[in-house]
Amino acid sequence: MSDVKRAVTKEDIFNIQSITDPKWSPDGKGIIFVKTNLEKDKDTYISNLFYYDNTSEQVTQWTYGEQKDIQPIWSPKGDHLAFLSTRNKASQLFVIPLAGGEAKQVTNCTNGVSEFEWSPDGKRIAFQGALKPDESFDRKADEEQEPNETKPEVKVISRMKYKGDGAGILSEEYEQIGIIDLETEEIEHITKPGHDYGLLAWSPDGKCLMYTADEAENKDFSFDSDLVLYDLESKTSKIIETDKGFVTDGEWSPDGKKFAFVFHGQVYKNASHPDILVYDKESEETLNATKDLDFPVGDYMSGDILQGARMPGVQWGNEETFYFPVSEYGNVALYEGNDSGNIKQIWDGQQHIYGFDVRSDKVAATVATSTEPGELYVYELSQQEKQKLTKYHEEWLSQVKISEPEEFVYRSVDSWDVHGWLMKPIEFDETERYPLIYQVHGGPHAMYGNTFFHEMQWLASQGYVVAYINPRGSHSYHQEFVDAVRGDYGGNDYMDVMNGLDHLLEKYEFIDEQRLGLTGGSYGGFMTNWIVGHTDRFKAAVTQRSISNWISFYGVSDIGYYFSEWQIQADLRNIKKLWEHSPLAYVDEIETPLLIIHSEQDLRCPIEQAEQLFIALKRQEKDTEFVRIPEADHNLSRTGKPSLRLERLQHLLRWFEEKL
């Protein structure tokens, strides 16, 4: 093999595989996980289950086909494996015997299954799926039914939450919970029609389920849910008292005495740091185990290579100790804690842990770094040593040139430190000067960090300096920092971005100040629009899936009315404030050539936001183009059709090549 390495190409997305959702077998002899490939010829994604054997140190593929097989969970005895599969269109629950035999489909729910949990005796499975009020789980979907070619359906809308990005116009469906007896295949429906529930965990004694419930009558303004303990014998439920907020994950301690869960409070609306709360079943008290931790529990990393990654919120190691992920300073680390509030970091580093499973003193985890896509690892807690188990990207990495990001920190408004990264072009020559592409992430409560980012590597391979920062509003920093952007869009967050540019130009003399490029998506698209309306320092910019007008966004986005109230802190009774924070109000000042990229099926930031901006710019004969991406939603750059992802990248590069 030649020692000459090549540049990363946009087509290399087909060489990057997504390794996710590791689960120890109950006997500790191996790990099941999911591997997802981008299929170029079929222009889609394919997921299958793979097993790593500790003894042979070999990986075996367990499922095959062109569907998505995801979310594997072992039966308690380890003699069966359950998973979800799209092999019959809607995602259904399948069970495969480990002694041999084909996977058996055990649900046929009209709208599919999204979550499930084994009973402790392995005889039943609780599952979650969407149902209309008049539907039941045992209604068989007619796979042979001819498509309905009658008149288009007229929809009568009576609720504000009537559409969703990636889903379109929503039917009146609610998340429900059922339990299937694997022997009789009978299904017991345990929740009330017309309300939303979220399955969490089955108690170790098999007598109760923990789930969440949103039974509010006015769901348009319901953003909370109750934590519910459901007794399977008496068919009664009990609400576990918490502050206003909602729960996203939880697990019983092995002895069934305590329940640890991830709680999202509403003090700072969607900017609030999640915490780990622990409910003691005997005392009926709930304690906040992470109240003194000023970082968010969970994974808030932005990226473009992971498919279907599922990060556990909390897992018990024994009766007293649990483990949970924390986003901090652009990394995702693993912490250990107990209900007394004693917490400590046990696995850190410049890395992105995006999946884990604990068994005894070992952690199976999927981990990525800024220079290597995710692989499967085992981490020894007692010795604090890790071992890489898979090497799916080893051959590819041996063929391509990778730019290693350099971290930097600078002082911005309020004397706060702001954190960022810079990537040099792969053929870097310190005597040359290079154009810069400056990236702003979405959210705004997300983060850039130490994970592999194909787009960034590709731009560096094309001869650009690439820089990206975490301005105020970004996660992985203190609560005040995350909350500071709310009500101040275009204020000190803008100053953070521009102060970062000043820092880059002062510190890195190889950046050509006359060839500065800017881009970002979602909130990053808003910020791109805002920046070019307030400065002409950038020679070219690309705005993606952006917001230009908060007044119209309020009514057209699937989250518009409440997101605007939470983030801009204004509604339609305060048009003045919505307009003052709208980039469209500053079109007169835009002189930077601006490419607008937007997906036609984006309901998070609907395409009318791009249309308004484009027409306003063209009316004033500004230098602009509008790229409309069909058959794509807000998540194009992460989960869109591979061919359309390549189109987006090509237009991004084309604009900078032409203008810089």
XYZ file of C-alpha atoms in Angstrom, residues 131-527:
397
model
C -52.094 5.317 18.628
C -55.102 7.353 17.656
C -57.745 7.483 20.423
C -59.845 4.830 18.651
C -56.952 2.466 17.837
C -55.561 -0.451 19.835
C -52.238 -2.284 19.780
C -53.760 -5.576 18.697
C -55.233 -4.098 15.537
C -53.477 -5.886 12.691
C -52.035 -3.746 9.931
C -53.159 -4.979 6.511
C -49.952 -5.235 4.532
C -51.874 -6.286 1.417
C -54.180 -3.286 1.399
C -54.074 -1.316 -1.831
C -52.975 2.315 -1.583
C -55.853 4.715 -1.103
C -56.187 6.583 -4.394
C -59.355 8.441 -3.499
C -59.623 12.179 -2.984
C -56.916 13.910 -0.914
C -57.750 14.023 2.777
C -58.957 17.342 4.120
C -57.476 18.020 7.555
C -59.300 19.984 10.229
C -56.795 21.425 12.710
C -57.809 22.313 16.269
C -54.473 22.199 18.121
C -51.275 24.231 17.905
C -48.927 21.229 17.968
C -50.243 19.927 14.662
C -47.021 19.381 12.711
C -43.514 18.152 13.323
C -40.229 18.406 11.468
C -39.485 15.081 9.816
C -43.085 13.925 10.317
C -45.188 16.495 8.467
C -48.793 17.183 9.429
C -49.493 15.055 12.487
C -52.450 12.756 12.907
C -54.115 12.841 16.299
C -51.861 10.153 17.725
C -50.635 9.761 21.293
C -47.788 7.721 22.726
C -49.256 4.726 24.548
C -47.867 1.762 26.517
C -48.797 -1.886 26.168
C -47.490 -5.226 27.462
C -47.256 -8.281 25.239
C -47.222 -11.830 26.612
C -44.643 -13.585 24.433
C -46.294 -16.989 24.815
C -49.916 -16.050 24.118
C -49.097 -12.919 22.066
C -51.926 -11.155 23.892
C -51.457 -7.432 24.493
C -52.577 -5.528 27.566
C -53.062 -1.793 27.007
C -52.253 -0.011 30.290
C -52.502 3.728 29.510
C -55.387 6.104 28.790
C -56.185 6.930 25.147
C -55.817 10.572 24.169
C -52.743 11.285 26.313
C -48.968 10.843 25.922
C -46.877 8.417 27.967
C -43.208 7.469 27.925
C -41.977 4.017 28.959
C -39.016 4.083 31.371
C -38.289 0.867 33.282
C -39.676 -2.370 34.737
C -38.973 -2.893 38.462
C -36.630 -5.801 39.331
C -39.433 -7.658 41.162
C -41.651 -7.410 38.086
C -44.515 -5.835 40.015
C -44.523 -2.317 38.582
C -43.550 -0.094 35.693
C -42.196 3.410 35.811
C -43.327 5.721 33.026
C -44.033 9.377 32.311
C -47.490 10.810 31.698
C -48.763 14.023 30.157
C -52.469 14.025 30.894
C -52.946 17.790 30.646
C -56.164 18.801 28.944
C -54.556 21.736 27.097
C -51.578 20.056 25.468
C -50.682 23.129 23.424
C -49.209 24.635 26.574
C -48.134 21.441 28.292
C -44.361 21.034 28.389
C -44.203 18.986 31.578
C -44.916 15.373 32.423
C -45.509 13.414 35.607
C -43.339 10.531 36.777
C -45.706 7.614 37.397
C -45.263 4.369 39.348
C -47.755 1.847 37.937
C -48.680 -1.254 39.964
C -49.234 -4.132 37.539
C -51.257 -6.209 40.002
C -53.713 -3.607 41.280
C -53.707 -1.632 37.990
C -53.249 1.564 39.979
C -50.847 4.420 39.411
C -49.053 6.794 41.721
C -47.443 10.118 40.757
C -43.921 10.690 42.064
C -43.788 14.371 42.962
C -41.187 16.550 41.209
C -40.895 20.206 40.283
C -42.247 21.299 36.913
C -40.363 19.572 34.137
C -40.074 16.233 32.390
C -38.146 12.952 32.577
C -36.251 11.434 29.645
C -34.640 8.294 31.072
C -34.512 6.259 34.263
C -33.462 2.960 35.817
C -34.176 0.989 39.011
C -31.348 0.060 41.343
C -30.665 -3.706 41.224
C -32.487 -4.238 44.555
C -35.507 -2.250 43.389
C -35.342 0.180 46.309
C -34.411 3.302 44.344
C -35.163 4.786 40.963
C -32.660 7.188 39.355
C -33.868 9.376 36.514
C -32.875 12.309 34.313
C -34.991 15.351 35.121
C -35.290 18.428 32.927
C -36.510 21.351 34.998
C -38.153 24.430 33.542
C -36.517 27.212 35.536
C -34.620 28.338 32.423
C -37.038 26.687 29.972
C -35.121 24.615 27.396
C -31.810 26.126 28.572
C -32.061 24.379 31.952
C -29.323 21.935 32.956
C -30.773 18.420 33.383
C -30.101 16.667 36.704
C -30.037 13.127 38.105
C -32.803 12.688 40.688
C -33.176 9.582 42.871
C -36.513 8.394 44.241
C -36.417 6.198 47.353
C -39.394 3.840 47.200
C -39.477 3.168 50.953
C -39.152 6.752 52.237
C -40.924 8.193 49.170
C -38.332 10.981 49.088
C -36.703 12.298 45.934
C -33.208 13.800 46.104
C -31.208 15.734 43.524
C -27.881 13.934 43.251
C -26.305 16.485 40.884
C -27.538 19.743 42.418
C -23.935 20.904 42.919
C -22.828 19.975 39.387
C -22.840 23.049 37.137
C -22.710 21.063 33.891
C -25.590 19.426 31.986
C -26.266 15.714 32.309
C -26.372 14.196 28.827
C -24.754 14.429 25.393
C -25.200 17.757 23.557
C -22.540 17.315 20.885
C -23.132 18.594 17.350
C -21.892 16.371 14.551
C -22.708 14.876 11.172
C -21.677 11.197 11.219
C -23.749 9.471 13.934
C -26.941 7.634 13.057
C -29.395 6.584 15.752
C -27.016 7.000 18.676
C -28.808 6.346 21.987
C -27.103 7.652 25.088
C -28.385 6.204 28.399
C -29.227 8.937 30.876
C -28.286 6.926 33.958
C -27.294 3.331 34.787
C -26.801 1.597 38.120
C -23.577 -0.300 38.710
C -24.717 -1.724 42.069
C -27.279 -0.946 44.792
C -25.541 2.304 45.740
C -23.709 3.605 42.691
C -24.903 4.835 39.312
C -23.237 6.224 36.182
C -24.251 9.023 33.855
C -22.875 11.150 30.972
C -22.000 14.827 31.339
C -21.207 17.409 28.671
C -18.330 19.583 29.821
C -15.987 21.939 27.971
C -16.731 20.413 24.579
C -16.335 16.816 25.746
C -18.762 14.141 26.908
C -17.419 12.372 29.995
C -18.695 9.604 32.265
C -19.494 10.297 35.913
C -20.172 8.122 38.950
C -22.598 9.139 41.684
C -24.921 8.126 44.484
C -28.072 9.536 46.066
C -26.030 11.287 48.754
C -24.771 13.719 46.142
C -21.258 12.312 45.996
C -20.289 12.501 42.347
C -17.001 12.273 40.519
C -15.721 12.074 36.987
C -14.384 8.605 36.210
C -13.688 8.716 32.468
C -12.647 11.972 30.878
C -10.434 13.032 28.012
C -10.671 14.916 24.736
C -13.446 12.673 23.499
C -17.114 12.134 22.816
C -18.665 9.202 24.671
C -22.028 8.776 22.957
C -23.165 5.381 24.251
C -22.290 3.168 27.225
C -23.334 0.128 29.241
C -21.964 -0.769 32.674
C -21.322 -4.281 33.948
C -19.471 -4.828 37.222
C -16.273 -2.794 36.909
C -16.316 -2.579 33.109
C -17.942 -0.086 30.767
C -18.719 -0.917 27.146
C -18.831 2.379 25.280
C -18.866 3.916 21.847
C -16.359 6.753 21.657
C -15.285 9.245 18.996
C -12.496 11.815 18.971
C -11.834 14.807 16.747
C -9.537 12.688 14.577
C -11.309 9.303 14.629
C -14.953 8.339 14.076
C -16.617 6.294 16.796
C -15.507 2.780 17.708
C -16.425 0.263 20.414
C -14.311 0.359 23.588
C -14.156 -1.325 26.992
C -13.096 0.781 29.956
C -11.807 -0.830 33.169
C -13.133 1.296 36.038
C -10.725 -0.043 38.650
C -7.622 0.421 36.504
C -8.880 3.407 34.507
C -7.706 1.833 31.282
C -9.479 1.555 27.960
C -9.206 -0.921 25.105
C -10.453 -0.410 21.565
C -12.452 -3.450 20.440
C -13.371 -2.512 16.853
C -11.307 -0.918 14.109
C -13.849 -0.181 11.421
C -12.118 3.032 10.355
C -8.496 1.953 10.658
C -7.978 1.235 6.945
C -9.744 4.405 5.822
C -7.807 6.581 8.266
C -4.564 5.089 6.961
C -5.453 6.439 3.513
C -6.562 10.007 4.270
C -5.007 13.132 5.725
C -6.738 14.283 8.898
C -6.459 17.768 10.358
C -6.125 17.727 14.146
C -8.101 20.571 15.770
C -6.295 22.942 18.111
C -8.275 24.215 21.099
C -8.263 27.868 22.060
C -9.920 30.019 24.723
C -10.453 33.770 24.671
C -12.014 36.378 26.940
C -15.312 37.904 25.796
C -18.164 40.003 27.204
C -18.811 39.811 30.978
C -15.213 38.587 31.329
C -16.415 35.119 30.332
C -14.096 32.678 28.632
C -15.296 31.327 25.287
C -14.016 28.021 23.953
C -13.238 27.068 20.356
C -11.213 24.965 17.934
C -9.145 25.639 14.817
C -8.230 23.194 12.061
C -5.363 23.942 9.679
C -5.500 22.942 6.010
C -4.050 19.486 5.476
C -1.207 20.814 3.291
C -0.410 23.564 5.762
C 2.611 25.760 5.067
C 3.401 28.290 7.784
C 4.689 30.740 5.176
C 1.326 30.843 3.367
C -1.903 32.693 4.192
C -5.212 30.844 4.007
C -8.902 31.658 3.767
C -11.014 30.987 6.871
C -14.410 29.297 7.149
C -15.946 30.212 10.512
C -18.737 27.895 11.734
C -21.606 28.634 14.157
C -23.590 25.664 15.547
C -27.342 25.318 15.920
C -29.482 24.955 19.009
C -28.479 27.357 20.413
C -28.226 24.937 23.364
C -25.929 22.465 21.648
C -22.133 22.435 21.447
C -19.155 21.897 19.215
C -16.445 19.745 20.678
C -14.023 16.863 20.468
C -15.860 14.593 18.069
C -15.260 13.623 14.455
C -16.900 16.037 12.026
C -16.756 15.030 8.359
C -17.734 18.463 7.011
C -14.972 20.189 8.948
C -12.354 17.669 7.793
C -13.517 17.998 4.201
C -13.252 21.794 4.233
C -9.764 21.556 5.744
C -8.852 19.143 2.945
C -9.895 21.817 0.423
C -7.319 24.285 1.696
C -9.340 26.217 4.266
C -8.648 27.086 7.855
C -11.772 25.944 9.725
C -12.713 27.455 13.088
C -15.714 26.815 15.324
C -16.644 28.112 18.762
C -19.170 27.701 21.562
C -20.643 31.183 22.183
C -22.906 31.870 25.164
C -25.991 29.712 24.924
C -23.873 26.618 24.195
C -24.068 23.607 26.491
C -21.134 22.029 28.374
C -20.551 25.187 30.418
C -22.115 26.760 33.513
C -25.866 27.357 33.766
C -25.590 31.151 33.581
C -23.586 30.814 30.359
C -26.211 28.565 28.761
C -29.101 30.809 29.786
C -27.420 34.080 28.765
C -28.536 33.941 25.130
C -32.259 33.922 25.940
C -33.806 37.312 25.264
C -30.518 38.551 23.801
C -30.267 36.907 20.355
C -27.890 39.040 18.317
C -26.516 40.736 21.444
C -23.665 39.317 23.479
C -23.769 36.043 21.538
C -22.909 38.114 18.457
C -20.109 39.753 20.428
C -18.778 36.310 21.407
C -18.597 35.309 17.739
C -16.926 38.529 16.649
C -14.518 38.569 19.598
C -13.614 35.039 18.565
C -12.820 36.263 15.073
C -10.590 38.980 16.495
C -8.806 36.398 18.627
C -8.224 34.123 15.640
C -6.796 36.914 13.493
C -4.514 38.069 16.294
C -3.256 34.607 17.250
C -2.980 32.925 13.839
C -1.084 35.075 11.338
C -1.644 32.531 8.556
C -5.351 33.469 8.332
C -5.965 35.853 5.424
C -8.098 38.687 6.814
C -9.274 39.500 3.294
C -10.725 36.013 2.725
C -13.059 35.321 5.626
C -16.018 32.974 5.177
C -18.939 32.388 7.545
C -21.567 29.657 7.779
C -24.006 28.060 10.190
C -27.304 26.203 10.352
C -30.515 26.684 12.347
C -29.512 29.041 15.184
C -26.170 29.173 13.376
C -28.102 30.241 10.276
C -29.828 32.962 12.279
C -26.441 34.127 13.538
